[in-house]
Coordinates of C-alpha atoms in Angstrom, one line a residue:
W316 CA 31.1 174.2 150.0
R317 CA 34.0 175.3 148.0
R318 CA 34.1 171.8 146.5
Q319 CA 30.6 171.9 145.4
A320 CA 31.0 175.3 144.1
A321 CA 34.0 174.0 141.9
L322 CA 32.0 171.0 140.7
A323 CA 29.1 173.2 139.7
A324 CA 31.5 175.6 138.0
A325 CA 33.0 172.6 136.1
R326 CA 29.6 171.3 135.2
E327 CA 28.7 174.7 133.7
D328 CA 31.9 174.9 131.5
E329 CA 31.4 171.3 130.4
E330 CA 27.6 172.3 129.7
E331 CA 28.6 175.6 127.8
K332 CA 31.3 173.5 125.7
E333 CA 28.8 170.9 124.8
L334 CA 26.4 173.8 123.9
R335 CA 29.1 175.4 121.6
Q336 CA 30.0 172.1 119.8
R337 CA 26.1 171.7 119.0
F338 CA 25.6 175.1 117.4
M339 CA 27.0 176.8 114.3
A340 CA 28.0 179.9 116.4
P341 CA 27.4 181.4 119.8
P342 CA 23.9 182.3 120.3
V343 CA 22.9 186.0 120.0
S344 CA 21.6 186.1 123.8
G345 CA 25.0 184.4 124.9
L346 CA 25.1 180.8 126.5
R347 CA 25.4 181.9 130.1
E348 CA 22.2 184.2 129.7
L349 CA 20.3 181.5 128.1
R350 CA 21.1 179.0 130.7
R351 CA 20.4 181.3 133.6
R352 CA 16.7 181.9 131.9
R353 CA 16.6 178.3 130.5
R354 CA 13.1 177.8 131.9
E355 CA 11.8 180.7 130.1
L356 CA 10.1 180.2 126.7
R357 CA 12.0 182.9 125.0
S358 CA 15.3 181.1 125.8
R359 CA 14.0 177.6 125.1
M360 CA 12.9 179.1 121.5
E361 CA 16.3 180.6 120.9
L362 CA 17.8 177.3 121.7
L363 CA 15.5 175.3 119.2
I364 CA 16.2 177.6 116.6
M365 CA 19.9 177.4 117.0
E366 CA 19.7 173.5 117.2
T367 CA 17.4 173.7 114.0
Q368 CA 20.1 175.8 112.2
A369 CA 22.9 173.5 113.0
E370 CA 20.9 170.3 112.3
V371 CA 20.1 171.5 108.8
C372 CA 23.5 172.9 107.9
R373 CA 25.2 169.4 108.9
A374 CA 22.6 167.4 107.0
L375 CA 23.3 169.5 104.1
T376 CA 27.1 169.3 104.1
T377 CA 26.9 165.7 104.4
L378 CA 25.1 165.6 101.2
D379 CA 27.7 168.1 99.7
P380 CA 30.8 167.4 101.4
G381 CA 33.1 169.8 99.2
A382 CA 31.1 172.6 100.0
S383 CA 31.0 174.5 103.3
F384 CA 28.9 177.2 104.9
A385 CA 30.2 180.7 105.5
V386 CA 28.9 181.5 109.1
D387 CA 28.4 185.2 109.6
S388 CA 27.6 186.4 113.0
W389 CA 26.0 190.1 113.0
E390 CA 24.7 192.7 115.5
R391 CA 21.8 195.1 115.2
K392 CA 22.5 198.5 116.8
E393 CA 18.8 198.7 118.0
G394 CA 19.0 195.5 119.8
G395 CA 19.8 191.9 119.1
G396 CA 21.5 190.1 116.1
G397 CA 21.7 186.8 114.1
I398 CA 23.7 184.3 112.5
S399 CA 23.5 183.8 108.8
C400 CA 24.9 180.5 107.3
V401 CA 25.2 180.4 103.6
L402 CA 26.7 177.9 101.2
Q403 CA 27.2 179.1 97.5
D404 CA 28.3 177.1 94.3
G405 CA 28.7 173.5 95.8
E406 CA 28.3 170.3 93.9
V407 CA 24.6 169.6 95.1
F408 CA 23.6 173.1 96.1
E409 CA 23.7 176.5 94.2
K410 CA 22.8 178.4 97.2
A411 CA 21.6 177.3 100.5
G412 CA 21.2 179.7 103.5
V413 CA 20.0 178.8 107.1
N414 CA 19.8 182.1 109.0
V415 CA 18.8 182.5 112.9
S416 CA 17.9 186.3 114.1
V417 CA 17.0 187.5 117.6
V418 CA 16.0 191.0 117.6
S419 CA 14.4 193.4 119.6
G420 CA 13.4 197.1 119.9
L421 CA 10.6 199.4 119.2
L422 CA 8.3 198.3 116.1
S423 CA 8.1 200.7 113.3
E424 CA 4.8 202.4 112.5
E425 CA 4.8 200.5 108.9
A426 CA 5.5 197.3 110.7
A427 CA 2.9 197.8 113.4
Q428 CA 0.5 199.0 110.4
Q429 CA 1.4 195.7 108.4
M430 CA 0.2 193.6 111.8
R431 CA -3.0 195.7 112.1
S432 CA -4.1 194.9 108.7
R433 CA -3.9 191.2 109.9
G434 CA -6.4 192.1 112.4
K435 CA -4.0 192.7 115.5
S436 CA -5.1 195.1 118.2
L437 CA -1.9 196.9 119.0
K438 CA -2.0 199.7 121.7
A439 CA 1.1 201.6 121.5
K440 CA 2.3 204.2 124.2
D441 CA 3.3 207.5 122.9
G442 CA 3.4 205.7 119.5
K443 CA 6.1 203.3 120.8
L444 CA 5.6 199.3 120.6
P445 CA 8.6 197.4 122.5
F446 CA 9.0 193.9 120.6
C447 CA 11.0 190.8 120.8
A448 CA 11.2 188.6 117.5
M449 CA 13.4 185.3 116.8
G450 CA 13.3 182.9 114.4
V451 CA 15.0 180.2 111.9
S452 CA 14.7 180.8 108.3
S453 CA 16.0 178.7 105.3
V454 CA 15.9 178.5 101.5
I455 CA 17.8 175.9 99.6
H456 CA 18.2 176.1 95.9
P457 CA 19.9 172.8 94.3
K458 CA 21.6 172.7 91.2
N459 CA 20.0 169.8 89.9
P460 CA 16.6 170.6 88.5
H461 CA 15.3 167.3 89.7
V462 CA 15.9 168.1 93.3
P463 CA 13.3 170.6 94.5
T464 CA 13.9 173.9 96.3
M465 CA 12.7 173.8 100.0
H466 CA 12.0 176.8 102.3
F467 CA 11.0 176.5 105.8
N468 CA 10.7 179.2 108.8
Y469 CA 9.7 178.9 112.4
R470 CA 9.5 182.1 114.4
Y471 CA 8.2 183.8 117.7
F472 CA 6.9 187.3 118.3
E473 CA 6.2 189.2 121.5
I474 CA 4.9 192.8 121.7
E475 CA 4.3 194.7 124.9
E476 CA 1.5 197.1 124.9
A477 CA 0.9 200.4 126.4
D478 CA -0.6 198.9 129.7
G479 CA 2.2 196.4 130.0
T480 CA 0.1 193.3 128.8
K481 CA 2.1 191.1 126.4
Q482 CA 0.8 189.7 123.0
W483 CA 2.6 186.6 121.7
W484 CA 2.2 184.3 118.8
F485 CA 4.3 181.7 116.9
G486 CA 4.3 181.4 112.9
G487 CA 6.0 179.3 110.5
G488 CA 5.9 176.6 108.0
T489 CA 7.7 174.3 105.5
D490 CA 7.2 174.1 101.7
L491 CA 8.4 172.4 98.7
T492 CA 9.2 174.1 95.0
P493 CA 10.1 171.3 92.6
T494 CA 10.9 172.1 88.9
Y495 CA 9.5 168.8 87.7
L496 CA 6.7 166.9 89.6
N497 CA 7.7 163.5 91.1
E498 CA 4.5 162.3 93.1
E499 CA 6.5 160.0 95.3
D500 CA 8.5 162.8 96.5
A501 CA 5.3 165.0 97.2
V502 CA 3.6 162.2 99.0
H503 CA 6.8 161.7 101.2
F504 CA 7.2 165.2 101.9
H505 CA 3.6 165.7 103.0
K506 CA 3.1 162.6 104.9
T507 CA 6.2 163.5 106.9
L508 CA 4.8 167.0 107.9
K509 CA 1.3 165.4 108.2
E510 CA 2.8 162.8 111.2
A511 CA 4.4 166.0 112.9
C512 CA 1.3 167.8 113.0
D513 CA -0.9 164.7 113.9
K514 CA 1.0 164.4 117.0
H515 CA -0.7 167.4 118.3
D516 CA -4.0 167.3 116.8
P517 CA -5.4 165.7 113.4
K518 CA -7.1 168.8 112.5
L519 CA -3.9 170.9 112.1
Y520 CA -2.5 169.5 109.0
P521 CA -5.5 169.8 106.6
K522 CA -5.8 173.5 107.9
Y523 CA -2.3 174.5 107.5
K524 CA -1.8 172.6 104.3
K525 CA -4.6 174.8 102.7
W526 CA -3.3 177.9 104.4
C527 CA 0.0 177.1 102.7
D528 CA -1.5 176.6 99.2
D529 CA -3.5 179.9 99.9
Y530 CA -0.4 181.8 101.0
F531 CA 2.1 180.9 98.4
Y532 CA 0.0 182.0 95.7
I533 CA 1.3 184.4 93.0
K534 CA -1.8 186.0 92.1
H535 CA -0.6 188.0 88.9
R536 CA 0.4 184.5 87.5
G537 CA -2.6 182.4 88.7
E538 CA -0.3 179.7 90.4
R539 CA 1.2 178.6 93.5
R540 CA 5.0 178.9 94.2
G541 CA 5.3 175.2 94.6
I542 CA 3.4 171.8 95.8
G543 CA 3.0 173.4 99.3
G544 CA 3.2 171.9 102.5
I545 CA 2.1 173.7 105.9
F546 CA 2.2 177.3 106.8
F547 CA 0.7 179.2 109.8
D548 CA 0.8 182.5 111.4
D549 CA -0.7 184.3 114.7
M550 CA -0.8 180.9 116.6
D551 CA -1.4 181.8 120.0
S552 CA -3.7 178.9 121.6
P553 CA -4.3 176.7 123.0
S554 CA -1.5 177.5 125.6
K555 CA 2.0 178.9 124.9
E556 CA 3.9 175.5 125.9
E557 CA 1.7 173.6 123.8
V558 CA 2.1 175.8 120.8
F559 CA 5.8 175.6 121.3
Q560 CA 6.0 171.8 121.4
F561 CA 4.1 171.9 117.9
V562 CA 6.5 174.2 116.5
K563 CA 9.3 172.1 118.0
S564 CA 7.7 169.1 116.1
C565 CA 7.5 170.8 112.8
A566 CA 11.2 172.1 113.2
K567 CA 12.4 168.4 113.8
A568 CA 10.4 167.3 110.7
V569 CA 12.4 169.5 108.3
V570 CA 15.6 167.2 107.7
P571 CA 13.4 163.9 107.4
C572 CA 10.9 165.6 105.0
Y573 CA 13.8 166.9 102.7
I574 CA 17.0 165.2 102.9
P575 CA 15.7 161.8 101.7
I576 CA 14.5 163.6 98.4
V577 CA 17.8 165.4 97.8
K578 CA 19.5 162.0 98.2
K579 CA 17.5 160.4 95.7
H580 CA 17.8 162.9 92.8
C581 CA 21.0 165.0 93.4
H582 CA 23.1 162.6 90.9
D583 CA 20.2 162.2 88.3
S584 CA 21.0 163.3 84.8
F585 CA 19.3 166.4 83.2
T586 CA 19.4 168.0 79.7
P587 CA 20.1 171.9 78.9
E588 CA 16.2 172.0 78.4
E589 CA 15.6 170.8 81.9
K590 CA 17.9 173.4 83.4
L591 CA 16.4 176.2 81.4
W592 CA 13.1 175.3 82.9
Q593 CA 14.5 175.4 86.3
Q594 CA 15.7 179.0 85.9
L595 CA 12.3 180.1 84.5
R596 CA 10.8 178.7 87.8
R597 CA 13.3 180.2 90.0
G598 CA 12.1 183.5 88.4
R599 CA 8.4 182.9 89.9
Y600 CA 10.2 182.1 93.2
V601 CA 11.6 185.7 93.0
E602 CA 8.6 187.1 92.1
F603 CA 6.6 185.6 95.0
N604 CA 9.3 186.7 97.5
L605 CA 9.5 190.4 96.5
V606 CA 6.2 191.1 95.6
Y607 CA 3.9 189.1 98.2
D608 CA 6.1 187.3 101.0
R609 CA 5.0 188.9 104.4
G610 CA 8.4 188.0 105.9
T611 CA 10.6 189.9 103.4
K612 CA 8.2 193.0 103.6
F613 CA 8.5 192.9 107.3
G614 CA 12.1 192.6 107.5
L615 CA 12.5 195.4 104.8
L616 CA 10.5 197.7 107.3
T617 CA 12.0 196.8 110.3
P618 CA 14.7 199.6 111.4
G619 CA 18.2 198.3 111.4
S620 CA 17.3 194.9 109.4
R621 CA 19.9 193.1 107.7
I622 CA 19.2 193.2 104.0
E623 CA 21.7 190.6 103.0
S624 CA 20.1 187.9 105.3
I625 CA 16.6 189.2 104.4
L626 CA 17.3 188.5 100.5
M627 CA 19.1 185.3 101.3
S628 CA 16.3 183.7 100.1
L629 CA 16.6 184.7 96.3
P630 CA 18.2 182.0 94.2
L631 CA 22.0 182.5 92.7
T632 CA 20.4 182.5 89.1
A633 CA 17.2 182.9 87.6
R634 CA 15.4 183.7 84.3
W635 CA 12.8 185.4 82.7
E636 CA 11.8 184.9 79.2
Y637 CA 9.0 186.9 77.3
M638 CA 5.9 184.9 76.8
H639 CA 7.3 181.4 77.7
T640 CA 4.7 178.6 77.3
P641 CA 5.5 174.9 77.7
L642 CA 4.3 172.5 75.1
E643 CA 0.9 170.5 76.0
S644 CA 1.4 167.2 77.8
S645 CA 5.1 168.0 78.5
K646 CA 6.6 167.5 82.0
E647 CA 6.6 171.3 82.3
A648 CA 3.2 171.5 81.6
E649 CA 2.4 168.9 84.2
I650 CA 3.9 170.7 87.1
L651 CA 2.0 174.0 86.1
E652 CA -1.2 171.9 86.3
V653 CA -0.4 171.3 89.9
L654 CA 0.5 174.7 90.7
R655 CA -2.8 175.9 89.2
N656 CA -4.7 173.4 90.9
P657 CA -3.3 171.9 94.4
K658 CA -3.7 168.2 95.2
D659 CA -4.2 166.3 98.2
W660 CA -1.1 164.3 98.7
V661 CA -1.8 162.2 101.6
H662 CA -5.4 160.5 101.1

């Protein structure tokens, strides 16, 4: 039995070593704890977001070999923590962040109110709602105005109510924000996401494509933030396992939907005027994230949240000009038309 125990311990050490090499940093919950609870969905979700973070970071550094990610592991005194990976001032990427967070504790009243406003029925005990939330979130701002900005986020949320029952749901999405319209890129991006959705149900892509167009709407400008993708929230059916597998397919589609577009355009030539238009569009990106984005609002309302990680989505540079209007029939006017009237890219 001693020999068997030694072999089992050696196998565990080898597994731990392999996992360490796969990730950007040790997981928040610890490798041994994740392995001990490896059949539980929370552990599988944490492994998925860690793997997604590493896959995306490695794909980006392959395209920008002179740059590297600063890896910052942090703890939250109320429970949990996260890993922020941020690249700045590369040759290809001006700023790219890929963050993981795994937090738990008690939901603040402001955050609970935000959820109730979405139709969630939450029964607190003595005003307290224990919760667990985890996810991977990324925003990538390239230097070249012909390479689009890309955002993705996949998350899992669990709340324990007063009677001990647990509510759970998944949310997330992937969307593209080009400075200039390239129809071939738009079709590739949407088709890749549609294929990921279609593996589970052909009804999902059209539903979540529309949700994305509606969600990333800058109401005070009358335009979308970008050309969309997919977006969903509060997804809790048909079953926990089926939704997890769907989320996994979406997360695995991130690299193939975006990296080919970056490769195609990262060495395109551009003019100072095109760079200026990129900066103005970045201003719109900031406006949406600070005024409307639910994830940003929730993060800012969560006690002990890490502000630097929440605001990682903001670009390094942006610009606002008073009453800027592009010329009719220009390339700048072309993208605005699509942002005001979303297109069907896959039919």
